[in-house]
Each structure stands twice: as structure tokens, then as C-alpha cells.
C-alpha atoms as a printed R data frame, in Angstrom:
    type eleno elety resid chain resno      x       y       z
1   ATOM     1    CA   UNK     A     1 31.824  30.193  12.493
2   ATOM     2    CA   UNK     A     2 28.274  29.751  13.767
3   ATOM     3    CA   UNK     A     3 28.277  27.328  16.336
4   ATOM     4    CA   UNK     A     4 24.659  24.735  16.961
5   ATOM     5    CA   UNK     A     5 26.355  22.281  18.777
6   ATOM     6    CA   UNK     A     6 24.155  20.131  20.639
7   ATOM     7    CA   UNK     A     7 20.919  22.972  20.267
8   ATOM     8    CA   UNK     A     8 17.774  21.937  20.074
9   ATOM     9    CA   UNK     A     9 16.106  23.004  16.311
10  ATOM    10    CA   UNK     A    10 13.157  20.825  16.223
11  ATOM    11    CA   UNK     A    11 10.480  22.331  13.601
12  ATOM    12    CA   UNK     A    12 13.242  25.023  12.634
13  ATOM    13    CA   UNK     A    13 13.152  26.552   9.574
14  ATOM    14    CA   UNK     A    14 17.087  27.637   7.955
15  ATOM    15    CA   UNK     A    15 15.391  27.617   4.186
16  ATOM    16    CA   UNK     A    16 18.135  28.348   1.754
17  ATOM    17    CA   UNK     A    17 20.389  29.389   4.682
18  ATOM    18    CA   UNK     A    18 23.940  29.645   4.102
19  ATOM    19    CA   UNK     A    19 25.661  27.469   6.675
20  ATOM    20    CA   UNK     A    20 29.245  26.614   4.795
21  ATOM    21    CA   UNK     A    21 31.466  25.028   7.555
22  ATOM    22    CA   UNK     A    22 28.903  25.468  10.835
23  ATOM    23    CA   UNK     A    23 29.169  23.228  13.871
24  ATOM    24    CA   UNK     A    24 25.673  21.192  14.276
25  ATOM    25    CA   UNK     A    25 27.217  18.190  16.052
26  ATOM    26    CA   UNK     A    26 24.412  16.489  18.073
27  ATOM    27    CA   UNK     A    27 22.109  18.827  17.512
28  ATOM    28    CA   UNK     A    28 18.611  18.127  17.150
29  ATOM    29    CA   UNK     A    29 16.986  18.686  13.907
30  ATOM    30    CA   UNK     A    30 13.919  16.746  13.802
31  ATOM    31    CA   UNK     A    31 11.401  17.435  11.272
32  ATOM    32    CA   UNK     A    32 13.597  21.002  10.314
33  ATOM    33    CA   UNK     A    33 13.243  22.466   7.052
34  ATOM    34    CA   UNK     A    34 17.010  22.882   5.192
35  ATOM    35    CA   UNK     A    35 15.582  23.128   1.849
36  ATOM    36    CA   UNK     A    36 18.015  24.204  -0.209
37  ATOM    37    CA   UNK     A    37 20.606  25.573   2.587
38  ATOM    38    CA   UNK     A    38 24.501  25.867   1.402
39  ATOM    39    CA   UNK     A    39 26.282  23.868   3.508
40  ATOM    40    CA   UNK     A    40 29.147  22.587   2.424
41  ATOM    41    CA   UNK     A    41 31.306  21.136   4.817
42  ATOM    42    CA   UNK     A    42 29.426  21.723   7.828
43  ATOM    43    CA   UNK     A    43 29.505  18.797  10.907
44  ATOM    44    CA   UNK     A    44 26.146  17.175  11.297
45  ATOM    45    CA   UNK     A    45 28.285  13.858  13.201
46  ATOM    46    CA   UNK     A    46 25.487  12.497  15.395
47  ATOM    47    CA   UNK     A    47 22.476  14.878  14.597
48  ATOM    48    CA   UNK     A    48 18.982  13.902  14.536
49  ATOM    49    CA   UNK     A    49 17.068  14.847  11.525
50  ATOM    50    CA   UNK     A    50 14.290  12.538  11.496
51  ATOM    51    CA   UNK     A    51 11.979  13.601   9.068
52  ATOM    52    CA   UNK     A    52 13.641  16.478   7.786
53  ATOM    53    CA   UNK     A    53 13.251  17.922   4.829
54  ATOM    54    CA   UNK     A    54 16.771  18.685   2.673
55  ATOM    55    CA   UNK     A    55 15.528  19.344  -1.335
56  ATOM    56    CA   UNK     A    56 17.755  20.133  -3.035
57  ATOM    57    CA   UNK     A    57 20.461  21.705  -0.815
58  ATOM    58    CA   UNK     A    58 24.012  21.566  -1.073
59  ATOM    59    CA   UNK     A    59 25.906  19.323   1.936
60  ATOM    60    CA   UNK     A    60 29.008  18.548  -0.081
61  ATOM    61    CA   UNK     A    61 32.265  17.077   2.246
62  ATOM    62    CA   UNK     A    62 29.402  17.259   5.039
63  ATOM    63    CA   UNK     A    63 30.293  14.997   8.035
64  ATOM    64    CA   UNK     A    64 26.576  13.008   8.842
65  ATOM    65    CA   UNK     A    65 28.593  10.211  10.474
66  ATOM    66    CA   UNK     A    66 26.238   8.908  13.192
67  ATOM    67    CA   UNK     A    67 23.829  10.910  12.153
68  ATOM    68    CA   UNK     A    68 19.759   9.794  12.428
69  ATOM    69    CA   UNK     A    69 18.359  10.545   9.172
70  ATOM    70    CA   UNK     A    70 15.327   8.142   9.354
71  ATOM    71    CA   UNK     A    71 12.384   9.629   6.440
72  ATOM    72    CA   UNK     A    72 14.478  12.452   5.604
73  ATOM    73    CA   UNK     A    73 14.144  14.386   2.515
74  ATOM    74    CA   UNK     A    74 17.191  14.269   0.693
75  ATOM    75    CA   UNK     A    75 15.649  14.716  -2.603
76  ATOM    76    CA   UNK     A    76 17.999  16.502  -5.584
77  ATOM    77    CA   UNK     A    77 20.570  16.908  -2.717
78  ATOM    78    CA   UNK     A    78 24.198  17.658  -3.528
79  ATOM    79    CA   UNK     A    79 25.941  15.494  -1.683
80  ATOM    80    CA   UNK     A    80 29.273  14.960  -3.186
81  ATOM    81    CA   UNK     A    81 32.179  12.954  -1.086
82  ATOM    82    CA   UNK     A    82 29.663  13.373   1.906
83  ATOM    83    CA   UNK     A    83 30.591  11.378   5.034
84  ATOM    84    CA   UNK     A    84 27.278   9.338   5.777
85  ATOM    85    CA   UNK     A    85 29.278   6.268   7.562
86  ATOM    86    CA   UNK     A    86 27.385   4.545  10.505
87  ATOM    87    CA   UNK     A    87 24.238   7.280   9.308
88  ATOM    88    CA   UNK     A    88 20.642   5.444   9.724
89  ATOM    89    CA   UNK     A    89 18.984   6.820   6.529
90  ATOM    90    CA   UNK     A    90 15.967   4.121   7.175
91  ATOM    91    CA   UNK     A    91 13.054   5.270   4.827
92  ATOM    92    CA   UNK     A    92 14.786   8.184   3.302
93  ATOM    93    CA   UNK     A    93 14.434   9.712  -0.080
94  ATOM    94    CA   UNK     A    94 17.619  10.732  -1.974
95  ATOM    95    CA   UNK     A    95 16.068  10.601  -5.290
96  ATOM    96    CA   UNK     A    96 18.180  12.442  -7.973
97  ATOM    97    CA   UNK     A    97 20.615  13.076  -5.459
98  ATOM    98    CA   UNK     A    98 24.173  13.697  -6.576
99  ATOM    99    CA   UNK     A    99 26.444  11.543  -4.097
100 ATOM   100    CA   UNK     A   100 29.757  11.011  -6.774
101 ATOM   101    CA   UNK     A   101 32.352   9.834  -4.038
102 ATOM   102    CA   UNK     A   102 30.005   9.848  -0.996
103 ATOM   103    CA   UNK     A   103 30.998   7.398   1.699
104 ATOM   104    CA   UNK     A   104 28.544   5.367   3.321
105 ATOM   105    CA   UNK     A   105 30.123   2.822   5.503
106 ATOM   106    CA   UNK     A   106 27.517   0.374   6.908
107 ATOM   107    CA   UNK     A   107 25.116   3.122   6.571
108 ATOM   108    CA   UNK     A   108 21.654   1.721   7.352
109 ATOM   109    CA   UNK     A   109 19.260   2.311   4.128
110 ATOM   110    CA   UNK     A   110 16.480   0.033   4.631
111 ATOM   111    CA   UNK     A   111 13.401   0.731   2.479
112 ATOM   112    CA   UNK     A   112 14.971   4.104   1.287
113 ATOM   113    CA   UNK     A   113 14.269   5.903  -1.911
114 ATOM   114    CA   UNK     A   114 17.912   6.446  -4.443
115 ATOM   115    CA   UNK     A   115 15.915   6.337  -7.570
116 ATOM   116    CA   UNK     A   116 18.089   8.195 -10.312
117 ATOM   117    CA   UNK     A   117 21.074   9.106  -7.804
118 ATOM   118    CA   UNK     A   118 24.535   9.537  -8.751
119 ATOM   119    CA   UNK     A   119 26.645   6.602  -6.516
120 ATOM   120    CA   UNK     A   120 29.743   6.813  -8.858
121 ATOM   121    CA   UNK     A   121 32.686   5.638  -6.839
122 ATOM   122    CA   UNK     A   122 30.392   5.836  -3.691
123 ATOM   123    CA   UNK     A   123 31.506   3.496  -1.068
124 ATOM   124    CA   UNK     A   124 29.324   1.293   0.504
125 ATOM   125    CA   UNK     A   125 30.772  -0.684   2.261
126 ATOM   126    CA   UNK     A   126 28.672  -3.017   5.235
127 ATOM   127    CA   UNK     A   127 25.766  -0.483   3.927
128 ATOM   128    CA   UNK     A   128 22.456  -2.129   4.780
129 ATOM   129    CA   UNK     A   129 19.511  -1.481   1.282
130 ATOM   130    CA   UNK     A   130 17.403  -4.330   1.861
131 ATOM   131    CA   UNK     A   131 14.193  -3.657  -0.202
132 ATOM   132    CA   UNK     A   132 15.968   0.359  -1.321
133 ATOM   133    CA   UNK     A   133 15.095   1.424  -4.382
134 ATOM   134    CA   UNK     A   134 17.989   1.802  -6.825
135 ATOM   135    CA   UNK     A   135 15.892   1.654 -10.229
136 ATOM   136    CA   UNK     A   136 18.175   3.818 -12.901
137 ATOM   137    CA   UNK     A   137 20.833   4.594 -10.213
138 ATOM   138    CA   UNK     A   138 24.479   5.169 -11.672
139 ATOM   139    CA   UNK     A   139 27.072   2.914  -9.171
140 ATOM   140    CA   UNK     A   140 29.893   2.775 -11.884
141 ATOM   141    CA   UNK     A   141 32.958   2.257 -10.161
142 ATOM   142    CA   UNK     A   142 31.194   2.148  -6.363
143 ATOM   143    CA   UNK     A   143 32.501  -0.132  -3.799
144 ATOM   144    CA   UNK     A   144 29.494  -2.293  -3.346
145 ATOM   145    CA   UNK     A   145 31.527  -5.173  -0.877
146 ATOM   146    CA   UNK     A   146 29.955  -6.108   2.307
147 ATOM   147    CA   UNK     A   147 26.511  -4.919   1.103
148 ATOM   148    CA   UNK     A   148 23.072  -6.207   1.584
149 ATOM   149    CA   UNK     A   149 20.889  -5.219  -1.533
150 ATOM   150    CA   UNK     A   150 18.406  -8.175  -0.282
151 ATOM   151    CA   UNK     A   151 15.174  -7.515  -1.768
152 ATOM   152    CA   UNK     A   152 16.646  -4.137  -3.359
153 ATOM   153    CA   UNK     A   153 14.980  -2.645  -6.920
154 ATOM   154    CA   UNK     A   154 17.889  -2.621  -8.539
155 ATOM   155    CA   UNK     A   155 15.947  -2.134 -12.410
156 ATOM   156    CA   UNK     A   156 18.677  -0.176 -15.129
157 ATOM   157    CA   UNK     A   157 20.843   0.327 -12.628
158 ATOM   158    CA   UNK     A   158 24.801   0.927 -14.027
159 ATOM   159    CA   UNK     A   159 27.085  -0.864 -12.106
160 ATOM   160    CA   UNK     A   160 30.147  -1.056 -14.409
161 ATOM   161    CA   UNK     A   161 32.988  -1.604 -12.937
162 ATOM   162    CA   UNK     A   162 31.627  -1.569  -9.534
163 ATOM   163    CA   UNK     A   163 32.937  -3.688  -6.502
164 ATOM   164    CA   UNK     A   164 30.347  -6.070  -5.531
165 ATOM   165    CA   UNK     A   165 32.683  -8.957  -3.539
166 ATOM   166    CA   UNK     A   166 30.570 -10.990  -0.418
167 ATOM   167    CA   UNK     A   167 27.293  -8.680  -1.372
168 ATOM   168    CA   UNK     A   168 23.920 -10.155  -1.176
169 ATOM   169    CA   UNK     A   169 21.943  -9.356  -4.016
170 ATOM   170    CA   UNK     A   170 19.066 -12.226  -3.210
171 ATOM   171    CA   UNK     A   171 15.478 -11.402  -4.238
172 ATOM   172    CA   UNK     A   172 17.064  -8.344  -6.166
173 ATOM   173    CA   UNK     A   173 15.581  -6.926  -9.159
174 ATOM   174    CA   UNK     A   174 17.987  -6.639 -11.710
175 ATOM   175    CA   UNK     A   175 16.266  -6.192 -14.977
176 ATOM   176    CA   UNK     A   176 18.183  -4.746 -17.846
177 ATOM   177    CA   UNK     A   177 20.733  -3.716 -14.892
178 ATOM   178    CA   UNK     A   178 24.467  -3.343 -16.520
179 ATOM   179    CA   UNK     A   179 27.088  -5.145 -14.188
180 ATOM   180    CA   UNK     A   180 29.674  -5.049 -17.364
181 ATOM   181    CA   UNK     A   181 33.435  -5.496 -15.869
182 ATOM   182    CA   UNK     A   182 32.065  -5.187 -12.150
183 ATOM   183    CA   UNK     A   183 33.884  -7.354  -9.400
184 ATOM   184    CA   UNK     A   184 31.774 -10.370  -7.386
185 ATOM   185    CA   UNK     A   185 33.430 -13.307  -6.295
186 ATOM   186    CA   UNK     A   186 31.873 -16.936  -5.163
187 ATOM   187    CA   UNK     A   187 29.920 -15.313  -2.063
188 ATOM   188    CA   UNK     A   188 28.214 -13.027  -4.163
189 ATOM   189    CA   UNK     A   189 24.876 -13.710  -3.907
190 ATOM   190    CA   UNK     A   190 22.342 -13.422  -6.501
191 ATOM   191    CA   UNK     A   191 20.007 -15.957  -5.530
192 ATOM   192    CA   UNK     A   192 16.346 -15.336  -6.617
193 ATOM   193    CA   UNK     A   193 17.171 -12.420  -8.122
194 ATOM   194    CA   UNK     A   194 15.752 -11.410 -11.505
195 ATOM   195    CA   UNK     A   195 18.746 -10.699 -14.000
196 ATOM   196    CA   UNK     A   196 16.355 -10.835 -17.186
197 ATOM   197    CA   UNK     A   197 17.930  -8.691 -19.586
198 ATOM   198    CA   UNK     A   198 20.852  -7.114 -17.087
199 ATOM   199    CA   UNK     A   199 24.488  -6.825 -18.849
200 ATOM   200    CA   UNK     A   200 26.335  -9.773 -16.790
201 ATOM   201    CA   UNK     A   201 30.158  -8.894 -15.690
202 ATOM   202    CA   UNK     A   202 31.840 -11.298 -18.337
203 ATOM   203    CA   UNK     A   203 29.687  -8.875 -21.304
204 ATOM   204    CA   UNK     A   204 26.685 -11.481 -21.522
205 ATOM   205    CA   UNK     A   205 23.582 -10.349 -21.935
206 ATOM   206    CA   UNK     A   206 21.112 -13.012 -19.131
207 ATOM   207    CA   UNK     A   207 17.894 -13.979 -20.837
């Protein structure tokens, strides 16, 4: 197995590369181009790749844990029961990503981009989104608990049957946003959020 532990990468270019189960631990990544690289399984546990770029490539059962992904370019990424827990993804964009069963324990997401993603029975949670952008994502069955979503863009977002216990949804926009059979309980927080139109957990439709 191909061995980067703790190398330093900065600027490099693995383009479509084929790195299925490779050892990056700690290495540093920043501003690297892994466009569409195969890479299922590899360890990226504490790497830095700041503001690299990641279209479209395949990191399924990946370990990122600890990993600095601040701006990257996760775009169309495959990211299926990836390990992002404790990850800084500040500013990142993961739109259209596929992350069914990803885990993202208090993951910081600040600002970041998960328009259109795939969350289903994603956990998340501690996960910081304040002001993310979650218009159109699909969180059916995600664990949600723990979660700031302050501020978040939230607009036709499924949530069905998602777990959304102590989460802070205040300042959320929720428009047309279906929340049918999800779980919150009293500390859920909605608080100046804008549910016009979203599917409410008891089947109401909020006006």
C-alpha cells in the first residue's frame, strides 16, 4: 500500500489517481488537486486540505477525522459512510455530494455549501452549519441532535424522519422544508425561523 504519511503535497496534482486504501495521515494537502481520484477507504485522519479541490472523486469509508478541510471542493463527491467527525469543513462546497451514512460528529460546517447532497441517515451529531446552505438537501432519517443549523438555508430540504432533539434551528430558512415524522423535543429551537409552507412533524402543513 502506498504510504504519504505525514508528506508534504502542497499544490500536488493526483487527478483521477487511484489511491484505494493509501495512508495520507497528517499529510499536507493544501490547495492539491484530487479531482476525481478513487479512494475508497484511504486514511486522511488529520490532513490538511485547505482549499483543495475533490470534484467528483470517490472517498467512500474514507477516515477525514481531524482533518482541515476549510474551502475545499467537495463538489459531486462520493462520500458514502465517510468518517468526517471532529473535520473543520468551514466554507466548503459539497454540493451534489453523495454522503448516505456519512458521519460527521461535531464536524465544523460554518458557511459551507451542501446544496442538493444526499445526508440520508448521516449523523450529525454536535455538527456546527450556522448560516450552511442545505436548500433541496435529502436528511431523511439523519441524526440531526446536538446540531446548530443557526442561520442555516434550510429551503425544500427532506427531513422525514430525521432526529432533530436539542438542535437549534433559529433564524433558519425552512420554506416548503418537509420535517414529516422527524423527532424534536421542547429544546428544539425554531425561533425566527421561517417555516412558511414546510411539512411540520405532526403532517401539518405551517402557513
Amino acid at each position: 500500500l502506498a504510504n504519504f504519511i505525514g508528506a508534504n503535497l502542497t499544490q500536488g496534482n493526483l487527478t483521477a489517481a487511484t489511491l484505494t486504501d493509501a495512508g495520507f495521515r497528517a499529510t499536507n494537502l493544501l490547495r492539491a488537486n484530487l479531482s476525481q481520484v478513487q479512494a475508497q477507504g484511504i486514511n486522511l485522519g488529520e490532513a490538511n486540505l485547505e482549499r483543495s479541490r475533490c470534484q467528483n472523486a470517490d472517498f467512500s469509508q474514507a477516515n477525514f477525522g481531524r482533518a482541515k478541510l476549510i474551502e475545499v471542493d467537495l463538489s459531486g463527491a462520493i462520500l458514502i459512510e465517510t468518517n468526517f467527525s471532529n473535520a473543520i469543513l468551514n466554507g466548503a462546497v459539497l454540493s451534489g455530494a453523495t454522503l448516505t451514512a456519512a458521519i460527521l460528529h461535531g464536524a465544523a460546517m460554518e458557511a459551507a455549501d451542501l446544496r442538493d447532497v444526499d445526508l440520508n441517515r448521516a449523523k450529525l451529531n454536535g455538527a456546527n452549519l450556522i448560516n450552511a446552505t442545505l436548500s433541496r438537501a435529502s436528511l431523511r432519517g439523519a441524526v440531526v441532535s446536538w446540531t446548530s443549523l443557526k442561520g442555516a438555508n434550510l429551503r425544500g430540504a427532506n427531513m422525514y424522519r430525521a432526529k432533530l432533539y436539542w438542535s437549534n434551528l433559529s433564524g433558519a430558512i425552512l420554506t416548503d422544508a418537509v420535517m414529516l415524522n422527524a423527532k424534536v423535543n421542547e429544546e428544539t429551537n425554531f425561533r425566527n425561523s421561517d417555516l412558511t409552507g414546510a411539512i411540520m412533524p405532526d403532517g401539518s402543513t405551517h402557513e
